[in-house]
PDB file of C-alpha atoms in Angstrom:
ATOM      1  CA  MET R   1     -12.668 -29.083   8.963  1.00 62.00           C
ATOM      2  CA  THR R   2     -12.206 -28.195  12.439  1.00 69.00           C
ATOM      3  CA  SER R   3     -12.858 -24.949  14.093  1.00 60.00           C
ATOM      4  CA  ALA R   4      -8.922 -24.602  14.671  1.00 55.00           C
ATOM      5  CA  GLY R   5      -8.288 -25.633  10.801  1.00 53.00           C
ATOM      6  CA  ARG R   6     -10.674 -23.200   9.745  1.00 53.00           C
ATOM      7  CA  ALA R   7      -8.943 -20.712  12.043  1.00 51.00           C
ATOM      8  CA  VAL R   8      -5.717 -21.552  10.698  1.00 47.00           C
ATOM      9  CA  ALA R   9      -7.057 -21.308   6.567  1.00 48.00           C
ATOM     10  CA  GLY R  10      -8.767 -17.965   7.493  1.00 48.00           C
ATOM     11  CA  ALA R  11      -5.459 -16.444   9.040  1.00 46.00           C
ATOM     12  CA  LEU R  12      -3.313 -17.835   6.043  1.00 48.00           C
ATOM     13  CA  GLY R  13      -5.925 -16.071   3.515  1.00 50.00           C
ATOM     14  CA  ALA R  14      -6.056 -12.893   5.444  1.00 44.00           C
ATOM     15  CA  THR R  15      -2.006 -12.882   5.325  1.00 47.00           C
ATOM     16  CA  ALA R  16      -2.144 -13.244   1.919  1.00 46.00           C
ATOM     17  CA  ALA R  17      -4.497 -11.009   0.846  1.00 48.00           C
ATOM     18  CA  ALA R  18      -2.138  -8.375   3.036  1.00 41.00           C
ATOM     19  CA  GLY R  19       0.580  -9.540   0.842  1.00 45.00           C
ATOM     20  CA  LEU R  20      -1.090  -9.237  -2.501  1.00 47.00           C
ATOM     21  CA  ALA R  21      -2.493  -5.590  -1.438  1.00 47.00           C
ATOM     22  CA  ALA R  22       1.136  -4.371  -0.456  1.00 48.00           C
ATOM     23  CA  PHE R  23       2.345  -5.588  -3.596  1.00 46.00           C
ATOM     24  CA  ALA R  24      -0.469  -4.058  -5.884  1.00 49.00           C
ATOM     25  CA  TRP R  25       0.184  -0.831  -3.641  1.00 52.00           C
ATOM     26  CA  GLY R  26       3.877  -0.829  -4.321  1.00 52.00           C
ATOM     27  CA  ALA R  27       3.782  -1.576  -7.767  1.00 57.00           C
ATOM     28  CA  LEU R  28       0.626   0.245  -9.216  1.00 55.00           C
ATOM     29  CA  VAL R  29       0.669   3.020  -6.869  1.00 73.00           C
ATOM     30  CA  GLU R  30       3.739   3.979  -4.809  1.00 90.00           C
ATOM     31  CA  ARG R  31       6.001   3.380  -7.641  1.00 87.00           C
ATOM     32  CA  ASN R  32       4.676   6.131  -9.535  1.00 94.00           C
ATOM     33  CA  ARG R  33       3.809   8.411  -6.330  1.00 95.00           C
ATOM     34  CA  PHE R  34       6.460  11.134  -7.344  1.00 97.00           C
ATOM     35  CA  THR R  35       7.189  13.423  -4.435  1.00 98.00           C
ATOM     36  CA  VAL R  36       9.127  16.722  -3.846  1.00 98.00           C
ATOM     37  CA  ARG R  37      11.475  16.615  -0.954  1.00 98.00           C
ATOM     38  CA  HIS R  38      12.373  20.224   0.502  1.00 98.00           C
ATOM     39  CA  GLU R  39      15.643  20.927   2.527  1.00 98.00           C
ATOM     40  CA  THR R  40      17.146  24.152   3.599  1.00 98.00           C
ATOM     41  CA  LEU R  41      20.978  24.525   4.590  1.00 98.00           C
ATOM     42  CA  ALA R  42      22.390  27.441   5.819  1.00 97.00           C
ATOM     43  CA  VAL R  43      25.968  27.713   4.255  1.00 97.00           C
ATOM     44  CA  LEU R  44      26.813  30.543   2.398  1.00 96.00           C
ATOM     45  CA  GLU R  45      28.403  33.811   3.392  1.00 94.00           C
ATOM     46  CA  PRO R  46      26.055  36.301   5.406  1.00 93.00           C
ATOM     47  CA  ASP R  47      25.343  38.458   2.446  1.00 91.00           C
ATOM     48  CA  ALA R  48      25.241  36.082  -0.267  1.00 94.00           C
ATOM     49  CA  ARG R  49      21.762  35.115  -2.398  1.00 95.00           C
ATOM     50  CA  PRO R  50      20.628  31.938  -1.845  1.00 97.00           C
ATOM     51  CA  ILE R  51      21.314  29.378  -4.323  1.00 98.00           C
ATOM     52  CA  THR R  52      18.477  26.601  -5.158  1.00 98.00           C
ATOM     53  CA  ILE R  53      19.753  23.115  -6.086  1.00 98.00           C
ATOM     54  CA  LEU R  54      17.775  20.406  -7.951  1.00 98.00           C
ATOM     55  CA  HIS R  55      19.292  16.748  -6.842  1.00 99.00           C
ATOM     56  CA  LEU R  56      17.707  14.153  -9.379  1.00 98.00           C
ATOM     57  CA  SER R  57      18.750  10.563  -9.194  1.00 98.00           C
ATOM     58  CA  ASP R  58      18.385   6.857 -10.364  1.00 98.00           C
ATOM     59  CA  LEU R  59      15.759   7.694 -13.224  1.00 98.00           C
ATOM     60  CA  HIS R  60      16.390   4.390 -14.467  1.00 98.00           C
ATOM     61  CA  MET R  61      14.116   5.734 -17.650  1.00 98.00           C
ATOM     62  CA  ALA R  62      12.255   3.748 -20.149  1.00 97.00           C
ATOM     63  CA  PRO R  63      10.766   5.545 -23.036  1.00 97.00           C
ATOM     64  CA  TRP R  64       7.231   4.210 -22.089  1.00 97.00           C
ATOM     65  CA  GLN R  65       7.604   6.119 -18.794  1.00 97.00           C
ATOM     66  CA  ARG R  66       5.500   9.487 -19.510  1.00 97.00           C
ATOM     67  CA  ALA R  67       4.256  10.088 -16.092  1.00 97.00           C
ATOM     68  CA  LYS R  68       7.926   9.848 -14.457  1.00 98.00           C
ATOM     69  CA  GLN R  69       9.164  11.973 -17.438  1.00 98.00           C
ATOM     70  CA  ASP R  70       5.860  14.402 -17.044  1.00 98.00           C
ATOM     71  CA  PHE R  71       6.880  14.980 -13.091  1.00 98.00           C
ATOM     72  CA  ILE R  72      10.982  15.632 -13.897  1.00 98.00           C
ATOM     73  CA  ARG R  73       9.509  18.659 -16.167  1.00 98.00           C
ATOM     74  CA  SER R  74       7.388  19.699 -13.732  1.00 98.00           C
ATOM     75  CA  LEU R  75      10.238  20.496 -11.333  1.00 98.00           C
ATOM     76  CA  ALA R  76      11.139  23.399 -14.090  1.00 98.00           C
ATOM     77  CA  VAL R  77       8.881  25.509 -11.743  1.00 98.00           C
ATOM     78  CA  TYR R  78      11.361  25.915  -9.140  1.00 98.00           C
ATOM     79  CA  GLU R  79      13.895  27.473 -11.121  1.00 98.00           C
ATOM     80  CA  PRO R  80      16.939  25.896 -10.203  1.00 98.00           C
ATOM     81  CA  ASP R  81      20.168  27.371 -10.226  1.00 98.00           C
ATOM     82  CA  LEU R  82      21.979  24.146 -10.408  1.00 98.00           C
ATOM     83  CA  VAL R  83      20.992  20.842 -11.384  1.00 98.00           C
ATOM     84  CA  ILE R  84      22.848  17.617  -9.943  1.00 98.00           C
ATOM     85  CA  ASP R  85      22.197  14.287 -11.570  1.00 98.00           C
ATOM     86  CA  THR R  86      23.843  11.316  -9.538  1.00 98.00           C
ATOM     87  CA  GLY R  87      23.406   8.815 -11.985  1.00 98.00           C
ATOM     88  CA  ASP R  88      21.605   5.677 -13.503  1.00 98.00           C
ATOM     89  CA  ASN R  89      19.603   7.765 -15.491  1.00 98.00           C
ATOM     90  CA  LEU R  90      19.162   4.704 -17.936  1.00 98.00           C
ATOM     91  CA  GLY R  91      16.754   2.092 -17.500  1.00 96.00           C
ATOM     92  CA  HIS R  92      16.203   0.532 -20.772  1.00 96.00           C
ATOM     93  CA  GLU R  93      18.549   0.410 -24.334  1.00 96.00           C
ATOM     94  CA  ASP R  94      16.166   3.371 -25.768  1.00 97.00           C
ATOM     95  CA  GLY R  95      15.948   5.028 -22.244  1.00 97.00           C
ATOM     96  CA  LEU R  96      17.686   8.036 -23.879  1.00 98.00           C
ATOM     97  CA  ALA R  97      14.333   9.149 -25.418  1.00 98.00           C
ATOM     98  CA  GLY R  98      12.916   9.434 -22.122  1.00 98.00           C
ATOM     99  CA  VAL R  99      15.774  11.456 -20.468  1.00 98.00           C
ATOM    100  CA  ARG R 100      15.841  13.810 -23.228  1.00 98.00           C
ATOM    101  CA  ARG R 101      12.125  14.406 -22.611  1.00 98.00           C
ATOM    102  CA  ALA R 102      12.556  14.762 -18.878  1.00 98.00           C
ATOM    103  CA  LEU R 103      15.437  16.731 -19.139  1.00 98.00           C
ATOM    104  CA  ASP R 104      14.853  19.469 -22.021  1.00 98.00           C
ATOM    105  CA  VAL R 105      13.176  21.991 -19.461  1.00 98.00           C
ATOM    106  CA  PHE R 106      16.635  22.427 -17.954  1.00 98.00           C
ATOM    107  CA  GLU R 107      18.821  23.793 -21.255  1.00 95.00           C
ATOM    108  CA  GLY R 108      20.318  26.475 -19.915  1.00 91.00           C
ATOM    109  CA  ALA R 109      20.516  25.780 -16.161  1.00 95.00           C
ATOM    110  CA  ALA R 110      23.877  24.952 -14.895  1.00 98.00           C
ATOM    111  CA  GLY R 111      24.465  21.375 -13.947  1.00 98.00           C
ATOM    112  CA  VAL R 112      26.775  18.452 -13.193  1.00 98.00           C
ATOM    113  CA  PHE R 113      26.439  14.600 -13.818  1.00 98.00           C
ATOM    114  CA  VAL R 114      28.071  11.163 -12.549  1.00 98.00           C
ATOM    115  CA  HIS R 115      27.539   7.920 -13.685  1.00 98.00           C
ATOM    116  CA  GLY R 116      26.133   5.124 -11.976  1.00 98.00           C
ATOM    117  CA  SER R 117      26.751   1.382 -13.493  1.00 96.00           C
ATOM    118  CA  ASN R 118      23.279   1.315 -14.818  1.00 96.00           C
ATOM    119  CA  ASP R 119      24.334   4.267 -17.414  1.00 97.00           C
ATOM    120  CA  TYR R 120      26.646   1.656 -19.156  1.00 97.00           C
ATOM    121  CA  TYR R 121      24.747  -1.738 -18.381  1.00 96.00           C
ATOM    122  CA  GLY R 122      21.328  -2.754 -18.846  1.00 94.00           C
ATOM    123  CA  PRO R 123      19.341  -4.130 -16.264  1.00 92.00           C
ATOM    124  CA  VAL R 124      19.012  -7.751 -15.483  1.00 87.00           C
ATOM    125  CA  LEU R 125      16.805  -9.893 -13.684  1.00 80.00           C
ATOM    126  CA  LYS R 126      18.046 -10.437 -10.302  1.00 70.00           C
ATOM    127  CA  ASN R 127      17.121 -12.346  -7.476  1.00 55.00           C
ATOM    128  CA  PRO R 128      15.986  -9.568  -4.843  1.00 59.00           C
ATOM    129  CA  PHE R 129      16.650 -11.298  -1.649  1.00 51.00           C
ATOM    130  CA  GLY R 130      20.365 -11.569  -2.694  1.00 55.00           C
ATOM    131  CA  TYR R 131      20.596  -7.598  -1.673  1.00 57.00           C
ATOM    132  CA  PHE R 132      20.544  -8.871   1.899  1.00 50.00           C
ATOM    133  CA  PHE R 133      23.707 -10.908   1.594  1.00 53.00           C
ATOM    134  CA  GLU R 134      26.960  -9.190   0.629  1.00 54.00           C
ATOM    135  CA  GLY R 135      28.320 -10.469  -2.776  1.00 51.00           C
ATOM    136  CA  ALA R 136      25.088 -12.487  -3.514  1.00 46.00           C
ATOM    137  CA  HIS R 137      23.144  -9.867  -5.907  1.00 50.00           C
ATOM    138  CA  GLY R 138      23.006 -12.463  -8.929  1.00 50.00           C
ATOM    139  CA  ARG R 139      23.940 -12.050 -12.431  1.00 54.00           C
ATOM    140  CA  VAL R 140      26.462  -8.847 -13.411  1.00 67.00           C
ATOM    141  CA  LYS R 141      26.833  -7.720 -16.589  1.00 73.00           C
ATOM    142  CA  ASN R 142      30.701  -6.834 -17.734  1.00 76.00           C
ATOM    143  CA  GLU R 143      30.204  -5.796 -21.234  1.00 83.00           C
ATOM    144  CA  PRO R 144      28.405  -2.425 -21.684  1.00 88.00           C
ATOM    145  CA  ASP R 145      25.313  -2.753 -23.477  1.00 89.00           C
ATOM    146  CA  LEU R 146      24.220   0.650 -23.476  1.00 96.00           C
ATOM    147  CA  ASP R 147      24.760   4.164 -25.378  1.00 96.00           C
ATOM    148  CA  THR R 148      26.582   5.849 -23.016  1.00 98.00           C
ATOM    149  CA  ALA R 149      28.073   8.307 -25.545  1.00 98.00           C
ATOM    150  CA  SER R 150      24.972   9.339 -26.499  1.00 98.00           C
ATOM    151  CA  LEU R 151      23.904  10.046 -23.045  1.00 98.00           C
ATOM    152  CA  ASP R 152      27.082  11.947 -22.419  1.00 98.00           C
ATOM    153  CA  SER R 153      26.467  13.805 -25.522  1.00 98.00           C
ATOM    154  CA  TYR R 154      23.223  14.826 -24.762  1.00 98.00           C
ATOM    155  CA  LEU R 155      24.178  16.095 -21.051  1.00 98.00           C
ATOM    156  CA  GLU R 156      27.278  17.814 -21.843  1.00 97.00           C
ATOM    157  CA  GLY R 157      27.055  19.081 -25.507  1.00 96.00           C
ATOM    158  CA  GLU R 158      22.878  19.867 -25.510  1.00 97.00           C
ATOM    159  CA  LEU R 159      22.323  20.512 -22.142  1.00 98.00           C
ATOM    160  CA  GLY R 160      25.705  21.866 -21.202  1.00 97.00           C
ATOM    161  CA  TRP R 161      26.215  20.030 -18.053  1.00 98.00           C
ATOM    162  CA  PHE R 162      29.565  19.281 -16.384  1.00 98.00           C
ATOM    163  CA  ASP R 163      31.046  15.584 -16.256  1.00 98.00           C
ATOM    164  CA  LEU R 164      32.083  15.264 -12.740  1.00 98.00           C
ATOM    165  CA  ASN R 165      33.208  11.068 -13.104  1.00 98.00           C
ATOM    166  CA  ASN R 166      36.665  11.494 -11.582  1.00 98.00           C
ATOM    167  CA  ALA R 167      36.803  15.216 -12.383  1.00 98.00           C
ATOM    168  CA  VAL R 168      36.909  18.347 -10.747  1.00 98.00           C
ATOM    169  CA  ARG R 169      35.104  21.889 -11.917  1.00 97.00           C
ATOM    170  CA  ALA R 170      35.170  25.497 -10.492  1.00 96.00           C
ATOM    171  CA  ILE R 171      31.885  27.997 -11.321  1.00 96.00           C
ATOM    172  CA  GLU R 172      30.362  30.961  -9.733  1.00 95.00           C
ATOM    173  CA  LEU R 173      26.483  31.111  -9.010  1.00 95.00           C
ATOM    174  CA  LYS R 174      25.113  34.390  -8.101  1.00 94.00           C
ATOM    175  CA  GLY R 175      28.352  35.612  -6.856  1.00 92.00           C
ATOM    176  CA  THR R 176      29.219  32.477  -4.961  1.00 95.00           C
ATOM    177  CA  ARG R 177      32.233  30.462  -5.908  1.00 95.00           C
ATOM    178  CA  ILE R 178      32.010  26.913  -6.022  1.00 97.00           C
ATOM    179  CA  GLU R 179      34.247  23.668  -6.461  1.00 97.00           C
ATOM    180  CA  LEU R 180      32.638  20.778  -7.965  1.00 98.00           C
ATOM    181  CA  ILE R 181      34.310  17.534  -6.974  1.00 98.00           C
ATOM    182  CA  GLY R 182      32.872  13.922  -8.237  1.00 98.00           C
ATOM    183  CA  THR R 183      33.901  10.411  -8.574  1.00 98.00           C
ATOM    184  CA  GLY R 184      32.805   7.328 -11.051  1.00 98.00           C
ATOM    185  CA  ASP R 185      30.586   4.760  -9.234  1.00 98.00           C
ATOM    186  CA  ALA R 186      32.187   3.186  -6.520  1.00 98.00           C
ATOM    187  CA  HIS R 187      29.986   0.275  -6.559  1.00 96.00           C
ATOM    188  CA  ARG R 188      31.935  -0.793  -9.688  1.00 95.00           C
ATOM    189  CA  GLY R 189      35.177   0.255  -8.229  1.00 96.00           C
ATOM    190  CA  TRP R 190      34.993   3.350 -10.629  1.00 97.00           C
ATOM    191  CA  ASP R 191      36.263   5.796  -8.075  1.00 98.00           C
ATOM    192  CA  ARG R 192      39.902   6.872  -8.698  1.00 98.00           C
ATOM    193  CA  LEU R 193      40.361   8.262  -5.110  1.00 97.00           C
ATOM    194  CA  GLY R 194      44.185   8.185  -5.070  1.00 97.00           C
ATOM    195  CA  GLU R 195      44.000  10.820  -8.305  1.00 97.00           C
ATOM    196  CA  LEU R 196      41.329  13.196  -6.237  1.00 96.00           C
ATOM    197  CA  PRO R 197      43.411  15.151  -4.083  1.00 97.00           C
ATOM    198  CA  GLY R 198      45.771  16.117  -7.038  1.00 97.00           C
ATOM    199  CA  MET R 199      42.931  17.358  -9.305  1.00 97.00           C
ATOM    200  CA  VAL R 200      41.410  19.323  -6.699  1.00 97.00           C
ATOM    201  CA  GLU R 201      44.949  21.056  -5.684  1.00 96.00           C
ATOM    202  CA  ARG R 202      45.449  21.693  -8.948  1.00 96.00           C
ATOM    203  CA  MET R 203      41.855  23.337  -9.395  1.00 96.00           C
ATOM    204  CA  ARG R 204      42.635  25.380  -6.570  1.00 94.00           C
ATOM    205  CA  GLU R 205      45.944  26.962  -7.991  1.00 94.00           C
ATOM    206  CA  GLU R 206      44.694  27.132 -11.592  1.00 94.00           C
ATOM    207  CA  VAL R 207      41.284  28.726 -11.455  1.00 93.00           C
ATOM    208  CA  GLU R 208      40.752  32.471 -11.661  1.00 90.00           C
ATOM    209  CA  TRP R 209      37.502  33.661 -10.183  1.00 91.00           C
ATOM    210  CA  SER R 210      35.834  36.786 -11.670  1.00 85.00           C
ATOM    211  CA  THR R 211      36.614  38.964  -8.229  1.00 76.00           C
ATOM    212  CA  PRO R 212      40.194  38.798  -6.767  1.00 73.00           C
ATOM    213  CA  GLU R 213      39.015  39.807  -3.278  1.00 73.00           C
ATOM    214  CA  PRO R 214      38.877  36.677  -0.997  1.00 68.00           C
ATOM    215  CA  ARG R 215      35.792  35.388  -0.510  1.00 77.00           C
ATOM    216  CA  GLN R 216      34.074  31.773   0.770  1.00 84.00           C
ATOM    217  CA  VAL R 217      34.229  28.958  -1.686  1.00 93.00           C
ATOM    218  CA  LEU R 218      31.833  26.483  -1.364  1.00 97.00           C
ATOM    219  CA  THR R 219      32.652  22.962  -2.226  1.00 98.00           C
ATOM    220  CA  ILE R 220      29.907  20.576  -3.344  1.00 98.00           C
ATOM    221  CA  ALA R 221      30.692  16.609  -4.522  1.00 98.00           C
ATOM    222  CA  ALA R 222      28.962  14.182  -6.253  1.00 98.00           C
ATOM    223  CA  THR R 223      28.933  10.597  -6.678  1.00 98.00           C
ATOM    224  CA  HIS R 224      26.452   7.789  -7.464  1.00 98.00           C
ATOM    225  CA  ALA R 225      27.108   5.252  -4.462  1.00 98.00           C
ATOM    226  CA  PRO R 226      27.766   6.500  -1.379  1.00 98.00           C
ATOM    227  CA  TYR R 227      30.398   4.118  -0.293  1.00 98.00           C
ATOM    228  CA  ARG R 228      32.247   5.280   3.158  1.00 98.00           C
ATOM    229  CA  ARG R 229      35.672   5.678   1.533  1.00 98.00           C
ATOM    230  CA  VAL R 230      34.079   7.991  -0.893  1.00 98.00           C
ATOM    231  CA  LEU R 231      32.482  10.126   1.865  1.00 98.00           C
ATOM    232  CA  ASP R 232      35.619   9.898   3.668  1.00 98.00           C
ATOM    233  CA  ALA R 233      37.834  11.042   0.613  1.00 98.00           C
ATOM    234  CA  PHE R 234      35.080  14.176  -0.120  1.00 98.00           C
ATOM    235  CA  ALA R 235      35.587  14.973   3.572  1.00 98.00           C
ATOM    236  CA  SER R 236      39.106  15.203   3.734  1.00 97.00           C
ATOM    237  CA  GLN R 237      39.028  17.499   0.654  1.00 96.00           C
ATOM    238  CA  GLY R 238      36.871  20.114   2.459  1.00 96.00           C
ATOM    239  CA  ALA R 239      33.353  19.031   0.773  1.00 98.00           C
ATOM    240  CA  ASP R 240      30.934  21.098   2.500  1.00 98.00           C
ATOM    241  CA  ILE R 241      27.740  19.117   1.020  1.00 98.00           C
ATOM    242  CA  VAL R 242      27.920  15.634  -0.704  1.00 98.00           C
ATOM    243  CA  PHE R 243      25.110  14.656  -2.997  1.00 99.00           C
ATOM    244  CA  ALA R 244      24.498  10.514  -3.888  1.00 98.00           C
ATOM    245  CA  GLY R 245      21.855   8.235  -4.965  1.00 98.00           C
ATOM    246  CA  HIS R 246      22.137   4.128  -5.746  1.00 98.00           C
ATOM    247  CA  THR R 247      20.310   3.216  -2.395  1.00 97.00           C
ATOM    248  CA  HIS R 248      16.701   3.962  -3.710  1.00 97.00           C
ATOM    249  CA  GLY R 249      16.212   4.564  -0.102  1.00 96.00           C
ATOM    250  CA  GLY R 250      16.078   0.725   0.487  1.00 95.00           C
ATOM    251  CA  GLN R 251      12.782   0.924  -1.960  1.00 93.00           C
ATOM    252  CA  VAL R 252      10.881  -1.520   0.054  1.00 92.00           C
ATOM    253  CA  ARG R 253      10.882  -0.478   3.891  1.00 92.00           C
ATOM    254  CA  ILE R 254       8.823  -1.241   6.776  1.00 92.00           C
ATOM    255  CA  PRO R 255       6.765   2.272   7.725  1.00 92.00           C
ATOM    256  CA  GLY R 256       8.800   4.446  10.010  1.00 90.00           C
ATOM    257  CA  ARG R 257      12.122   2.425   9.885  1.00 92.00           C
ATOM    258  CA  PRO R 258      15.564   2.963   8.502  1.00 92.00           C
ATOM    259  CA  ALA R 259      16.005   1.090   5.222  1.00 94.00           C
ATOM    260  CA  LEU R 260      16.437  -2.635   5.249  1.00 94.00           C
ATOM    261  CA  VAL R 261      19.352  -2.864   2.434  1.00 94.00           C
ATOM    262  CA  THR R 262      21.456  -0.132   0.999  1.00 95.00           C
ATOM    263  CA  ASN R 263      23.507  -2.119  -1.616  1.00 94.00           C
ATOM    264  CA  CYS R 264      26.535  -0.263  -0.405  1.00 96.00           C
ATOM    265  CA  ASP R 265      28.094   0.258   3.088  1.00 97.00           C
ATOM    266  CA  ILE R 266      26.572   3.086   3.965  1.00 97.00           C
ATOM    267  CA  PRO R 267      24.868   2.918   7.502  1.00 97.00           C
ATOM    268  CA  ARG R 268      21.159   2.196   7.166  1.00 96.00           C
ATOM    269  CA  GLU R 269      20.105   5.302   8.647  1.00 97.00           C
ATOM    270  CA  GLN R 270      22.001   7.552   6.253  1.00 98.00           C
ATOM    271  CA  ALA R 271      20.665   5.539   3.132  1.00 97.00           C
ATOM    272  CA  GLN R 272      18.219   8.471   2.595  1.00 97.00           C
ATOM    273  CA  GLY R 273      17.816  11.896   3.340  1.00 97.00           C
ATOM    274  CA  LEU R 274      19.821  14.624   5.021  1.00 98.00           C
ATOM    275  CA  SER R 275      22.616  13.882   7.561  1.00 98.00           C
ATOM    276  CA  VAL R 276      26.130  14.885   8.451  1.00 98.00           C
ATOM    277  CA  TRP R 277      28.847  12.326   7.547  1.00 98.00           C
ATOM    278  CA  ARG R 278      31.578  12.614  10.013  1.00 97.00           C
ATOM    279  CA  ALA R 279      35.099  11.344   8.832  1.00 95.00           C
ATOM    280  CA  GLY R 280      37.524  12.032  11.974  1.00 93.00           C
ATOM    281  CA  ALA R 281      37.670  15.570  13.073  1.00 95.00           C
ATOM    282  CA  GLN R 282      36.144  16.600   9.514  1.00 96.00           C
ATOM    283  CA  SER R 283      32.449  16.564   8.196  1.00 97.00           C
ATOM    284  CA  SER R 284      30.097  17.189   5.292  1.00 98.00           C
ATOM    285  CA  PHE R 285      26.631  17.366   4.917  1.00 98.00           C
ATOM    286  CA  LEU R 286      25.225  14.167   3.235  1.00 98.00           C
ATOM    287  CA  GLU R 287      22.066  14.397   1.006  1.00 98.00           C
ATOM    288  CA  VAL R 288      21.487  10.661  -0.237  1.00 98.00           C
ATOM    289  CA  SER R 289      18.099  10.337  -2.866  1.00 98.00           C
ATOM    290  CA  ALA R 290      15.864   7.617  -2.974  1.00 98.00           C
ATOM    291  CA  GLY R 291      15.772   7.974  -6.500  1.00 98.00           C
ATOM    292  CA  LEU R 292      12.778   8.400  -8.933  1.00 98.00           C
ATOM    293  CA  GLY R 293      12.952   4.777 -10.817  1.00 97.00           C
ATOM    294  CA  THR R 294      13.634   1.297 -10.104  1.00 96.00           C
ATOM    295  CA  SER R 295      14.541  -1.816 -12.370  1.00 94.00           C
ATOM    296  CA  ILE R 296      11.991  -2.626 -15.014  1.00 94.00           C
ATOM    297  CA  TYR R 297      12.470  -5.926 -13.460  1.00 93.00           C
ATOM    298  CA  ALA R 298      11.597  -4.800  -9.779  1.00 90.00           C
ATOM    299  CA  PRO R 299       8.793  -2.037 -10.215  1.00 91.00           C
ATOM    300  CA  VAL R 300       7.813  -1.841  -6.763  1.00 92.00           C
ATOM    301  CA  ARG R 301       8.430   0.785  -3.766  1.00 94.00           C
ATOM    302  CA  PHE R 302       6.615   0.179  -0.567  1.00 93.00           C
ATOM    303  CA  ALA R 303       7.157   3.036   2.276  1.00 94.00           C
ATOM    304  CA  CYS R 304       9.514   4.959  -0.003  1.00 95.00           C
ATOM    305  CA  PRO R 305       8.206   7.152  -2.628  1.00 96.00           C
ATOM    306  CA  PRO R 306      10.166   7.856  -5.533  1.00 98.00           C
ATOM    307  CA  GLU R 307      11.855  11.332  -4.662  1.00 98.00           C
ATOM    308  CA  ALA R 308      13.519  14.454  -6.181  1.00 98.00           C
ATOM    309  CA  ILE R 309      15.235  17.025  -4.064  1.00 98.00           C
ATOM    310  CA  VAL R 310      14.892  20.720  -4.053  1.00 98.00           C
ATOM    311  CA  MET R 311      17.678  21.816  -1.648  1.00 98.00           C
ATOM    312  CA  THR R 312      18.002  25.810  -1.125  1.00 98.00           C
ATOM    313  CA  LEU R 313      21.263  27.077   0.311  1.00 98.00           C
ATOM    314  CA  THR R 314      20.631  30.250   2.402  1.00 98.00           C
ATOM    315  CA  PRO R 315      23.271  32.757   4.131  1.00 96.00           C
ATOM    316  CA  VAL R 316      24.315  31.596   7.776  1.00 93.00           C
ATOM    317  CA  LYS R 317      22.591  33.784  10.322  1.00 87.00           C
ATOM    318  CA  VAL R 318      24.814  36.444  12.200  1.00 79.00           C
ATOM    319  CA  ASP R 319      23.747  37.474  15.475  1.00 73.00           C
TER     320      ASP R 319
END
């Protein structure tokens, strides 16, 4: 072999070794490098008590994933006042067993949830490069094959959380009045945005707060997939904060760069983290989680570790 040939072979070998090392890191290390991202938002009245929100998303739980379950259980140390679960909890036909083990510690805490499509349909093997091309994501199931009813029974009946799939609620937390609005998974077209204004209007007419004097009402929205149409609709209803998941933060990223793909129409720069969503003259804070899991058929993360978000709402400062 000539010196040039040896150089080419060496370069190819080095590239292959680097690729193998990156894959090993993503599959064996980073996929299980669970992190907590802390955010603080000053949105409450000056005399309000701080509120701690725990945002969980995209667990894609399989029963054997004990490290993920243990991490979620450990988040109880933050004593959240409100847990917001933005869907895709199930990642296996027996995933509810793992979900129960992970979330049992939050029984008694206020909570809300919306579903992603993977709370109805089990994972399928897909071509990961299909996410770079609209409409080319590979096989899609049309018949639900997961036990969504048992998941709902657990989240609602045992944990006492509110189902926000195309629904609204009103609660009070630590003296703050909170409106909660949500949609079904927009990725599968399950968002009923045409019904949202009427539901919100009826809620505002019918709610009876514990104290009659006028006070701030904080509006929190939740959805699985942060499509533009959903975010615009939430902003039009006065949402102060929107919580979403679905994107996995891109899942595999170039360090220091935005997500390569979002799996929806949100700008890549807003596929993870806290930002501001502007819809004409209206705006909302937008919190998108990179999620805690992956499909069992794509168990890799790179430059995008799994995360839970602890957000502290604090009073606005008065000069």
